[in-house]
Coordinates of C-alpha atoms in Angstrom, one line a residue:
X199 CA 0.0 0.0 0.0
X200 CA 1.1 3.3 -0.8
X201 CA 0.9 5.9 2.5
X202 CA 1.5 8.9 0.9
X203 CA 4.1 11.9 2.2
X204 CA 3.0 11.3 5.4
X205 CA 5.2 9.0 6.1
X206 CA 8.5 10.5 5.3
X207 CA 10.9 12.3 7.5
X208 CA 10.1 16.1 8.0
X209 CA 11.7 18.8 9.3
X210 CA 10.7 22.6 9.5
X211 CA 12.7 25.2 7.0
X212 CA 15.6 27.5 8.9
X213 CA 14.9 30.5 10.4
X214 CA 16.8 33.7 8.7
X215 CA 17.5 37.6 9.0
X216 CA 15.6 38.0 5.8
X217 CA 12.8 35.8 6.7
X218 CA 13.2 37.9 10.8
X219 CA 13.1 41.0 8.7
X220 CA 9.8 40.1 6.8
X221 CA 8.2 39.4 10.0
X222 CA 9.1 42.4 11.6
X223 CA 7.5 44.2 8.7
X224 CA 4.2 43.1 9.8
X225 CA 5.0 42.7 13.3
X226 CA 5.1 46.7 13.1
X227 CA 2.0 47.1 11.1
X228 CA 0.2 44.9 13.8
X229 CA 1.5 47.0 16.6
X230 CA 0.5 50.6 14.9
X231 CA -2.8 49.2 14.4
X232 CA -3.3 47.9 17.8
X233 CA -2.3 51.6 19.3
X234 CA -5.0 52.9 16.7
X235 CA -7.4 50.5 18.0
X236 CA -6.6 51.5 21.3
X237 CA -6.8 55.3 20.8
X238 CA -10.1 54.4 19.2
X239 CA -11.0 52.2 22.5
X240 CA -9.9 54.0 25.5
X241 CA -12.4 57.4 24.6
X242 CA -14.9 58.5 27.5
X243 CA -17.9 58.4 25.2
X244 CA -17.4 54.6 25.0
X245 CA -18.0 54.1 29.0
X246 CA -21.1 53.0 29.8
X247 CA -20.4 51.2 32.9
X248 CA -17.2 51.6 34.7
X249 CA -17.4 48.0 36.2
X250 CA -18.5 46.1 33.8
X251 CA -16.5 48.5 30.9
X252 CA -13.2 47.8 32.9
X253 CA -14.0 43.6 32.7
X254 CA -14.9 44.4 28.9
X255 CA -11.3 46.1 28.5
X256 CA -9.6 43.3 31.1
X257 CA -11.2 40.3 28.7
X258 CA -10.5 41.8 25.4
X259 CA -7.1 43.4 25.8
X260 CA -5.5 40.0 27.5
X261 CA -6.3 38.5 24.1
X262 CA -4.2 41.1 22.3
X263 CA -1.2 40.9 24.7
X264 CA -0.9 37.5 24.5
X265 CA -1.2 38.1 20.6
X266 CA 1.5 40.5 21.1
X267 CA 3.5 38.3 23.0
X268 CA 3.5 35.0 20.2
X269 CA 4.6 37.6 18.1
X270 CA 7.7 38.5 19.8
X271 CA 8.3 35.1 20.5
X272 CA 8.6 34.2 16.8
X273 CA 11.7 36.8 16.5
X274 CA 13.7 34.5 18.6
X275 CA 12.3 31.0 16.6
X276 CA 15.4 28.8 16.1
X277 CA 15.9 25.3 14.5
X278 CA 18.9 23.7 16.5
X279 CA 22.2 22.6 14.4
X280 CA 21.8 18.7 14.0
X281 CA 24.5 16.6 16.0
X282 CA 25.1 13.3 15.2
X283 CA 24.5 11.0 18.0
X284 CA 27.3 9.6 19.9
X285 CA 27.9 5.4 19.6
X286 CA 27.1 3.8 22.9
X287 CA 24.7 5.9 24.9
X288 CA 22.1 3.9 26.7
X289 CA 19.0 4.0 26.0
X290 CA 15.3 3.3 26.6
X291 CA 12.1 3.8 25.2
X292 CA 8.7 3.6 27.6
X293 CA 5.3 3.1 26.2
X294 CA 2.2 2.3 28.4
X295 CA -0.6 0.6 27.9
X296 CA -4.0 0.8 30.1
X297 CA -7.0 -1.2 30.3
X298 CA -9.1 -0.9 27.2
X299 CA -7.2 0.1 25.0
X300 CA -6.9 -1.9 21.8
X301 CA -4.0 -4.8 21.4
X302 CA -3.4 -4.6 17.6
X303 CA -1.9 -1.0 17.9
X304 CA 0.7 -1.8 20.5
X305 CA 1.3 -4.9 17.9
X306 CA 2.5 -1.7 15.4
X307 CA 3.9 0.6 17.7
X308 CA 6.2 -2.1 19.2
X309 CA 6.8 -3.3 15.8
X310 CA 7.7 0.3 15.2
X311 CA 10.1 1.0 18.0
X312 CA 11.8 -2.9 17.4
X313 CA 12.7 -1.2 14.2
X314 CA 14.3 2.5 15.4
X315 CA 17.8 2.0 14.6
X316 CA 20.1 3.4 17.5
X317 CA 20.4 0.5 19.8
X318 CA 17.8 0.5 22.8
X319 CA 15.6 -1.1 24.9
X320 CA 11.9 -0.9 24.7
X321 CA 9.7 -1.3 27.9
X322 CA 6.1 -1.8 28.2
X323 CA 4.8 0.0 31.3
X324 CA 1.6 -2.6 31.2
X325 CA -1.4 -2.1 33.9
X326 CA -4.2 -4.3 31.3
X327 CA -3.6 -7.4 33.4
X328 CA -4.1 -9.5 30.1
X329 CA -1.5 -11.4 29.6
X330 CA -1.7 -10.8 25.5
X331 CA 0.2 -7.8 26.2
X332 CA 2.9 -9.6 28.0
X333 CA 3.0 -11.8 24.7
X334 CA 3.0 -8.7 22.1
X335 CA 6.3 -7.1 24.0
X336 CA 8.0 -10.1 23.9
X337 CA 7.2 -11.0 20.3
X338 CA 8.7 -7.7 19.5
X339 CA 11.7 -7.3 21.4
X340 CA 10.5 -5.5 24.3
X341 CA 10.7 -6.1 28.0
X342 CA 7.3 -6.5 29.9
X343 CA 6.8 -4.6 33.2
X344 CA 3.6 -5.4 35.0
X345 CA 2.8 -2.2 37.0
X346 CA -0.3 -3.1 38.3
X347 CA -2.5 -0.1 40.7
X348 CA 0.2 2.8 41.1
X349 CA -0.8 6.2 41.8
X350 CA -0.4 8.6 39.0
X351 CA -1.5 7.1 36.3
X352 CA 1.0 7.0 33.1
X353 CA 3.2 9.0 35.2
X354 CA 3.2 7.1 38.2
X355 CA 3.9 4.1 35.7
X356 CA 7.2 5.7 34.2
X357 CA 8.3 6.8 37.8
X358 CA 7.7 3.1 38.6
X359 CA 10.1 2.1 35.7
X360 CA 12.2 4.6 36.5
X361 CA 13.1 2.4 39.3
X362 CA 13.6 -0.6 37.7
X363 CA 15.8 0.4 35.0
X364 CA 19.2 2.5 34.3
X365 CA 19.4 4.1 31.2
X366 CA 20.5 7.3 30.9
X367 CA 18.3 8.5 28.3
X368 CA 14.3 7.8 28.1
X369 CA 12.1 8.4 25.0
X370 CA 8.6 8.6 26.7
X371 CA 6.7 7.5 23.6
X372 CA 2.7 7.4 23.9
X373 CA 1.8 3.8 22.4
X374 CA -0.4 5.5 19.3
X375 CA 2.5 7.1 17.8
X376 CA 4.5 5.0 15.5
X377 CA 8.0 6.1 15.3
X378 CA 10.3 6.1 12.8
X379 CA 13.4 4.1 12.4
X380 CA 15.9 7.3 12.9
X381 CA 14.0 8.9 15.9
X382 CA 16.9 8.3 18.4
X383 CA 19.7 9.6 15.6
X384 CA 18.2 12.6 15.5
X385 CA 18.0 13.7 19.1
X386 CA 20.5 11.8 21.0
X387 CA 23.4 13.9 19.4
X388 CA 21.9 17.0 21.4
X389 CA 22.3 15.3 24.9
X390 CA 26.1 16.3 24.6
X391 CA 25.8 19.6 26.1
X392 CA 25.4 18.3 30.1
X393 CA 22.5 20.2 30.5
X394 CA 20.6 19.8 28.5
X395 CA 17.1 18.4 30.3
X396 CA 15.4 17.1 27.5
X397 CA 14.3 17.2 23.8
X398 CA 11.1 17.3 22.5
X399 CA 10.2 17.0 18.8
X400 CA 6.8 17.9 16.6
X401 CA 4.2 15.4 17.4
X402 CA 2.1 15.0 14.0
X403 CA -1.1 12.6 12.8
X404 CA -1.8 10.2 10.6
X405 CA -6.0 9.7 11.3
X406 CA -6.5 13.6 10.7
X407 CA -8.5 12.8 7.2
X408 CA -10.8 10.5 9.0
X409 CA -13.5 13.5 9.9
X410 CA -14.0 16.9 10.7
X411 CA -13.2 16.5 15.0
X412 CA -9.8 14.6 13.6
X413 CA -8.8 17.6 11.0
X414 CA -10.0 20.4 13.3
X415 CA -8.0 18.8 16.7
X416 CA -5.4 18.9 14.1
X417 CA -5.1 21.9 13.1
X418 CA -5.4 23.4 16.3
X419 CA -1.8 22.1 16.6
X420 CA 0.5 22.8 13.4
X421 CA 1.3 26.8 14.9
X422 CA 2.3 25.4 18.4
X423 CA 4.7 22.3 16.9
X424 CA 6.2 24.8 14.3
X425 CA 6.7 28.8 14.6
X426 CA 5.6 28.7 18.6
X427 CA 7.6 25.6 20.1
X428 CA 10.4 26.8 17.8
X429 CA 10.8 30.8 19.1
X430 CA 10.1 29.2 22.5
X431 CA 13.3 27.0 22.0
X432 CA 15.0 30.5 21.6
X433 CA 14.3 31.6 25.1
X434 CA 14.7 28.5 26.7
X435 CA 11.6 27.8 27.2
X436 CA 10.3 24.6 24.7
X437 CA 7.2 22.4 27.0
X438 CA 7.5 18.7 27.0
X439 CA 4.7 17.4 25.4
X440 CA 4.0 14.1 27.5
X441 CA 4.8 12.1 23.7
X442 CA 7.8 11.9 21.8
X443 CA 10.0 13.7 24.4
X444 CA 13.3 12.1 25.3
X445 CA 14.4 13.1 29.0
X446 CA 18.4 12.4 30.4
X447 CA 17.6 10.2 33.6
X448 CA 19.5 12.8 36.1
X449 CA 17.2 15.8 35.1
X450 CA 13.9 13.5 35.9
X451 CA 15.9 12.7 38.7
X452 CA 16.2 16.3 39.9
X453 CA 13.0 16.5 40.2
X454 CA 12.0 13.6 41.5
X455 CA 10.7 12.0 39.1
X456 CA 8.5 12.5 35.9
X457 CA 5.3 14.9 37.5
X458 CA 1.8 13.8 38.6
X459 CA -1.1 15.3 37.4
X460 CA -3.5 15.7 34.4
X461 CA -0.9 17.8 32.5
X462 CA 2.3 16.1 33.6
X463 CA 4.3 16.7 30.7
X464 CA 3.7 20.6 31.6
X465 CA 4.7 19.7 35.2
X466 CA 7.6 17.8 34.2
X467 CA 8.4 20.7 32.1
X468 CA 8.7 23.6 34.5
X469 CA 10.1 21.6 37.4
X470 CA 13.0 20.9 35.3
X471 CA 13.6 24.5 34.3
X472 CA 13.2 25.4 37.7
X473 CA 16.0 23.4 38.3
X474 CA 18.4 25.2 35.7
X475 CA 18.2 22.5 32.7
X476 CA 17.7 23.6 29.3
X477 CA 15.4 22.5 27.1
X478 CA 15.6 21.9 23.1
X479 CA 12.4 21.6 20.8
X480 CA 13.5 19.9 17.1
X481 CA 11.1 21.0 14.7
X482 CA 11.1 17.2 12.4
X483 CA 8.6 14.9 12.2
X484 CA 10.2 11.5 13.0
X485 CA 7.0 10.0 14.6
X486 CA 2.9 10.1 13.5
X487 CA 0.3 9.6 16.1
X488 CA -3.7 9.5 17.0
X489 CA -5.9 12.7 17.4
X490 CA -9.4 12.0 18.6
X491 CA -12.1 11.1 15.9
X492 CA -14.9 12.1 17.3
X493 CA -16.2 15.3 19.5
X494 CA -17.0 13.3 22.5
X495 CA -13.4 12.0 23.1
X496 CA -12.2 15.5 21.7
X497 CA -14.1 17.1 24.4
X498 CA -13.0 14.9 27.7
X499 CA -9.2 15.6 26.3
X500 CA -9.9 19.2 26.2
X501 CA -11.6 19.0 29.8
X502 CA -8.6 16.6 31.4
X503 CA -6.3 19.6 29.6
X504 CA -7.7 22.2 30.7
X505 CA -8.4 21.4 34.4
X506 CA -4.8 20.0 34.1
X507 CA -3.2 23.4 32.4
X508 CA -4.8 25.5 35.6
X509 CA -3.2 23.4 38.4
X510 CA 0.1 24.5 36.7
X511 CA -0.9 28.0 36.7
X512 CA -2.6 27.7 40.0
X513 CA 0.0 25.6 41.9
X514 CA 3.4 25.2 40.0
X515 CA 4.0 28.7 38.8
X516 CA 3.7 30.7 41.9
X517 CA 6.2 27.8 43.8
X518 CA 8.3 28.1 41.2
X519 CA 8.7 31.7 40.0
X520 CA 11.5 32.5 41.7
X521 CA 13.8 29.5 40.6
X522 CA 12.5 30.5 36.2
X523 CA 14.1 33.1 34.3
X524 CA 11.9 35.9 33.2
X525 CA 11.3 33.9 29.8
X526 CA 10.4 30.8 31.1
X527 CA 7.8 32.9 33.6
X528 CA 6.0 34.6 31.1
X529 CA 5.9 31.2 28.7
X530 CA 4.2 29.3 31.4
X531 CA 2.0 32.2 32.5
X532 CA 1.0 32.6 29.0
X533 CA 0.4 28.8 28.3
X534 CA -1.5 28.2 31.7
X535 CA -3.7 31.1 30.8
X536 CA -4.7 29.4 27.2
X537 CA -7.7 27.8 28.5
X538 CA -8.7 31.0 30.7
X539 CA -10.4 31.7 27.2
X540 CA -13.4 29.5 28.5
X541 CA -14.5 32.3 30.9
X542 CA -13.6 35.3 28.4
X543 CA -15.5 33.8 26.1
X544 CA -18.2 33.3 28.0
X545 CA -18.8 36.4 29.4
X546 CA -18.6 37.8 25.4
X547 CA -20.9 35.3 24.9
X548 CA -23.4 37.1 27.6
X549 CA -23.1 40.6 26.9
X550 CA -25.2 40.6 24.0
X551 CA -28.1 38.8 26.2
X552 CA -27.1 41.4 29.4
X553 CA -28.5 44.2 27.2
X554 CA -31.2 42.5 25.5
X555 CA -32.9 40.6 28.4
X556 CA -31.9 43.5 31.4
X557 CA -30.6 46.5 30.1
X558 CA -27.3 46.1 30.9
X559 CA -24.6 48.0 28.2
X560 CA -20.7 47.7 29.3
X561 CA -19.7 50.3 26.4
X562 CA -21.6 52.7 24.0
X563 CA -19.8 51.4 20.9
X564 CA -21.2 51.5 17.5
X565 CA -20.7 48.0 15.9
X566 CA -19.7 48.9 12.9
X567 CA -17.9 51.1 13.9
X568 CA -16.2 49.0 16.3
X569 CA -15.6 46.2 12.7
X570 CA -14.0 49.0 11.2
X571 CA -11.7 49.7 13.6
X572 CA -11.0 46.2 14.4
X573 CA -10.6 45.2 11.1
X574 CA -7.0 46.3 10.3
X575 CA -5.8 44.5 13.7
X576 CA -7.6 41.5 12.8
X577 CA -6.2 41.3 9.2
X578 CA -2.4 41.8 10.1
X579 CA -3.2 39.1 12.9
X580 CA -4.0 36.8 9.9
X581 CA -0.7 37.8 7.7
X582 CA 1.6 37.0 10.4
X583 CA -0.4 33.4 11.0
X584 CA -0.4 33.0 7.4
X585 CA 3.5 34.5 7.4
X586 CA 5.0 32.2 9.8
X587 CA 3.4 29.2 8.5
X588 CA 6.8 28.7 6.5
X589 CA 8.6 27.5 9.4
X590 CA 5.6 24.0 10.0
X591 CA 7.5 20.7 10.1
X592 CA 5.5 19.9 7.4
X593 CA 3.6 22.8 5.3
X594 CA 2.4 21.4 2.4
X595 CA 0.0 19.2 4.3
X596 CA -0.5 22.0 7.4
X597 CA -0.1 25.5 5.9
X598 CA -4.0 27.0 5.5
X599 CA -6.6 28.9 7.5
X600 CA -7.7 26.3 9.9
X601 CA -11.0 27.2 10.1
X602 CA -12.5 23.3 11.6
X603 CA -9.9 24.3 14.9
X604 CA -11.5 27.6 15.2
X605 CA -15.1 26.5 15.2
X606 CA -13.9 23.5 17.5
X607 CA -12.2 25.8 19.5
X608 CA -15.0 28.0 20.1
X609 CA -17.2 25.0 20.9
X610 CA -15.4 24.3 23.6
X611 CA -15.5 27.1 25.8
X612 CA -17.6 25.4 27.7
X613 CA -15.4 22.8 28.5
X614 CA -12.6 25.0 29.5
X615 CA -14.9 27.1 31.4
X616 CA -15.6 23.9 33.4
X617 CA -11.9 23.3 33.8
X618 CA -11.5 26.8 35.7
X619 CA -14.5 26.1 38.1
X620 CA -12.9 22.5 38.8
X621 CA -9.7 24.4 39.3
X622 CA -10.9 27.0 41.6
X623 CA -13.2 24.6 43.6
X624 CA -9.5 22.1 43.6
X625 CA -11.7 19.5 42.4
X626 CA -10.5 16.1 41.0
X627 CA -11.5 14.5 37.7
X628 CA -9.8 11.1 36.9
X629 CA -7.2 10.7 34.2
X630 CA -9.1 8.8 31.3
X631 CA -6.6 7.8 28.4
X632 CA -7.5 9.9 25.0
X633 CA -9.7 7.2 23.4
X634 CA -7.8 5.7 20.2
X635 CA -10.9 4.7 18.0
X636 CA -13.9 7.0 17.1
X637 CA -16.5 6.4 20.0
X638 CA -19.8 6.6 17.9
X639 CA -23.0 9.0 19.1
X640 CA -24.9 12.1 19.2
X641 CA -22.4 13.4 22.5
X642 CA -24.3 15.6 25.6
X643 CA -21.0 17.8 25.4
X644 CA -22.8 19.5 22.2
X645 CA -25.6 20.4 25.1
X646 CA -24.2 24.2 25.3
X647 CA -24.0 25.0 21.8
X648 CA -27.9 23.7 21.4
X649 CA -29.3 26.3 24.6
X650 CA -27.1 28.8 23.1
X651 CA -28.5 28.4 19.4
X652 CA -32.2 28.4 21.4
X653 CA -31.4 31.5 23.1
X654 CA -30.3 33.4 20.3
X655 CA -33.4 32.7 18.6
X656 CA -35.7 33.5 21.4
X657 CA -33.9 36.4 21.9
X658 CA -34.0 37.9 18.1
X659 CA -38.3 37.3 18.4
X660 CA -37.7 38.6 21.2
X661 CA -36.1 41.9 19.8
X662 CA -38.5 41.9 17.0
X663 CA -41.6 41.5 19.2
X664 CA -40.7 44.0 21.1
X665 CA -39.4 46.7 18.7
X666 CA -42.7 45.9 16.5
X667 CA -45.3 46.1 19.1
X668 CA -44.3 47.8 22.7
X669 CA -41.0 50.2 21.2
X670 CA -42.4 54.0 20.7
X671 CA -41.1 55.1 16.9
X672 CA -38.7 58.3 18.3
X673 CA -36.9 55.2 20.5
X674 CA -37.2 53.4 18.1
X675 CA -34.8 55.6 15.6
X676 CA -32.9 56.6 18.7
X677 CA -32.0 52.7 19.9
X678 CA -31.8 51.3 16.1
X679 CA -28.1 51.4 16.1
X680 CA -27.4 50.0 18.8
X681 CA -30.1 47.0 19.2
X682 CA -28.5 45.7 15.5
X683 CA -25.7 46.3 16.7
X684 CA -26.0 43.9 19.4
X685 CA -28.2 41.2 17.2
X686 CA -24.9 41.2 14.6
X687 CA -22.4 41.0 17.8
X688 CA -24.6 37.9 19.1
X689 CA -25.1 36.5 15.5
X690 CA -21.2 36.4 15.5
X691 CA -21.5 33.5 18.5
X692 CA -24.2 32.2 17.1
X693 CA -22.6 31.4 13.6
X694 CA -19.3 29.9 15.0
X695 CA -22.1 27.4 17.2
X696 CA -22.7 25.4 13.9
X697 CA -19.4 24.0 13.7
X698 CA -19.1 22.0 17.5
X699 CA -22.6 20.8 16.4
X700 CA -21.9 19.6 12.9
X701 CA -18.9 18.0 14.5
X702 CA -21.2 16.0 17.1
X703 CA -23.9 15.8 14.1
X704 CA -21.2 13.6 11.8
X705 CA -19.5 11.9 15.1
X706 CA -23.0 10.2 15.4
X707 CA -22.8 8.0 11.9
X708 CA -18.4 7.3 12.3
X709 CA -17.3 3.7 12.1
X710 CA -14.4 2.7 14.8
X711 CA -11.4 1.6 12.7
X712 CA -7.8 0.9 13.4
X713 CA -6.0 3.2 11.3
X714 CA -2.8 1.8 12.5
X715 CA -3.2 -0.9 10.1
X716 CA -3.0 0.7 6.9
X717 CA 0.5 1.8 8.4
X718 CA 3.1 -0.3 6.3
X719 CA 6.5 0.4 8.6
X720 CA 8.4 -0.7 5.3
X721 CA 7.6 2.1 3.7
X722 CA 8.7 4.9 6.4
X723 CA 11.1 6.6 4.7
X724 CA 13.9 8.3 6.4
X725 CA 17.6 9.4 5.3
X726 CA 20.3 6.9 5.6

């Protein structure tokens, strides 16, 4: 079977002044038209209520900093100079496997790892209890470990391990990603400069074309593993990504092991900066993996991520902002604010409704007005997405708009905004593997979108009703502006609802497959 380019060795395209320079061309467009926005914003007339005006300004202008700030971190993106890796080193590769999930794709992935080239051993860190597991490892070269009922889940697995073996270098390999025969080549020759913590490379999919929740979770990743993992690499501050991250033994030591929570690869992350080891993202593609299939498992991902993502921001951060450079505190701040966007967007969400259903008006801002204005902003925003889309470990198949990860995006507010309350109430949710096949049905996660579609159309009869029937004609001429206003800023939400529920819609008629076997590992191809 032919598999396409998907299956070849990538690697992103080399930063350079003239590439820094046409960056910095729109760079300074964005930032004169964000002052010209903000001249525009910041007038008296435009205060309607102090209180809820200053949330209004709070919400929206957090959005543009950390806009401005992915823009500055692309002036520093770097690709690190390859360095062949050193005969000898010892090394192992950890994949685990948990109850339910399906047999015949550890059968490929230890397949796959039997076949990476530097020499290695490959553990399974197995919790089924079914003893066909024991009998895949060792039909493929790999040593069994039965850790049965640790705390921790996959973490408390490879801290188990940990202790059972002595490598000096671990690739932490989730066991849906299939890697490719050179993966150790090209990262172990970095592990020469002694401190050097770990290295983490692009984690990219091969199941992306099998619906729209597969292409949209997709998408919502190419910016981070190209332009935004590589300008973090040059400040030092490049996450581990929990998959395809190869760790020296001594900094996981450090810290006392690989960390425990539901975002443990951002744990282990920041507890080994705080402890004064550098980090290296490589921007190749020596590895394909599983995104969910359908909204349902898309949506408990996003929920175990998000409620995950705040207990670094919550709980890590503040312990350790002394011991991180200013770099590494404004990445993490920045990255465990990402799902804050739950509780921005939902209060954007209910403005439109505050001054509909009570009467309740932030700002006096005419809408178009307000397009107009935002429009120059919003369009340089685009050109430097579309811009930096050069340096993607693999554009041909990533480079475009990425509209499916906005809409899916958006319908998950909901979700995040459930992972801040579970945050701030320090409430527990267990840590439920990503599912690897599509999970067929209609899921209640969609629930949101549907009341927020029904209240959008209440409240338009609403509007007309009352405009038509109970509105004098002088208020009338003297409200017309801004009631439209209002119906076009709430039609906005409304619109971007149709995507989350077309995504539930088709997740309700997808077949489970095992896309793992169409993978031929003899056709991988890879240099040398």
């Amino acid at each position: 079977m032919k598999q396409g380019p998907l299956w070849e060795y990538r690697e992103a395209a080399p930063s350079s002044r003239l590439k820094k320079a046409g960056l910095g061309v729109l760079v300074t467009a964005g930032l004169i038209s964000v002052l010209q926005f903000g001249d525009w914003w910041f007038q008296e007339a435009h205060v309607a209520s102090p209180l809820l005006f200053l949330l209004l300004t709070l919400i929206f202008w957090w959005g543009i900093i950390r806009m401005l700030l992915l823009w500055i971190s692309y002036f520093r993106i770097q690709k690190p100079a390859k360095k062949a890796a050193p005969e000898g080193l010892r090394v192992a590769i950890f994949t685990t496997s948990s109850p339910g999930e399906p047999l015949s794709m550890f059968e490929k992935t230890l397949a796959a790892c039997a076949r990476v080239r530097y020499p290695h051993t490959t553990y399974l860190l197995d919790d089924t209890q079914d003893p066909r597991f024991r009998e895949v490892a060792e039909r493929n070269g790999a040593v069994w470990l039965e850790l049965v009922g640790l705390p921790g889940a996959k973490a408390g697995k490879i801290n188990a391990a940990l202790q059972l073996t002595n490598e000096d270098f671990i690739l932490v390999l989730d066991p849906d990603h299939i890697p490719f025969p050179n993966f150790l080549d090209e990262v172990l020759g970095y592990f020469q400069e002694e401190k050097l913590g770990y290295v983490q490379v692009s984690q990219t999919y091969y199941n992306q074309y099998r619906s729209f929740t597969a292409a949209g979770a997709a998408e919502q990743t190419y910016g981070f593993y190209g332009p935004t993992q590589m300008g973090m690499h040059g400040y030092n501050t490049a996450v581990a990504i929990g998959a395809n991250c190869t760790f020296r033994r001594k900094a996981l030591e450090s810290i006392g092991g690989h960390g425990i929570g539901l975002a443990e690869d951002l744990i282990t992350a920041i507890r080994i900066h705080s402890e004064g080891w550098k980090s290296i993202y490589a921007p190749i593609v020596v590895s394909r993996g599983l995104v969910p299939e359908d909204l349902g498992s898309f949506c408990k991902q996003q929920l175990k991520w998000s409620r995950g993502v705040h207990e670094v921001l919550f709980a890590e951060l503040p312990r350790l902002w002394k011991k991180l450079s200013f770099w590494q505190r404004l990445s993490y701040l920045s990255i465990g604010t990402y799902y804050l966007s739950g509780l921005t967007m939902f209060l954007f969400v209910a403005i439109p409704y505050l001054f509909f259903w009570f009467g309740i008006l932030p700002a006096h801002m005419d809408f178009l007005e307000f397009l107009l204005k935002w429009l120059p902003m919003a369009l340089v925003s685009l050109l430097v997405y579309l811009y930096v889309q050069q340096w993607l470990a693999h554009p041909q198949a990533e480079r475009g708009l990425h509209w499916r990860g906005m809409f899916l995006k958006f319908a998950c507010w909901p979700i995040f905004l459930r992972g801040f309350l579970l945050s701030l109430r320090n409430a527990d949710i267990p840590y439920i593997p990503t599912a690897k096949q599509a999970v067929k049905g209609f899921t209640p996660f969609v629930r949101p979108l549907l009341l927020h579609q029904l209240l959008f159309l209440t409240t338009v009869i609403y509007v007309v009703v009352q405009r038509m029937y109970y509105t004098p004609e002088t208020r009338m001429a003297l409200t017309s502006s801004e009631v439209w206003g209002m119906v076009a800023f709430a039609g906005l939400a409304y619109f971007m609802t149709f995507g989350g529920i077309y995504a539930a819609w088709k997740s309700r008629k997808i077949k489970a497959e095992e896309p793992w076997a169409l993978v031929d590992l003899e056709e991988i191809r890879t240099p040398g």
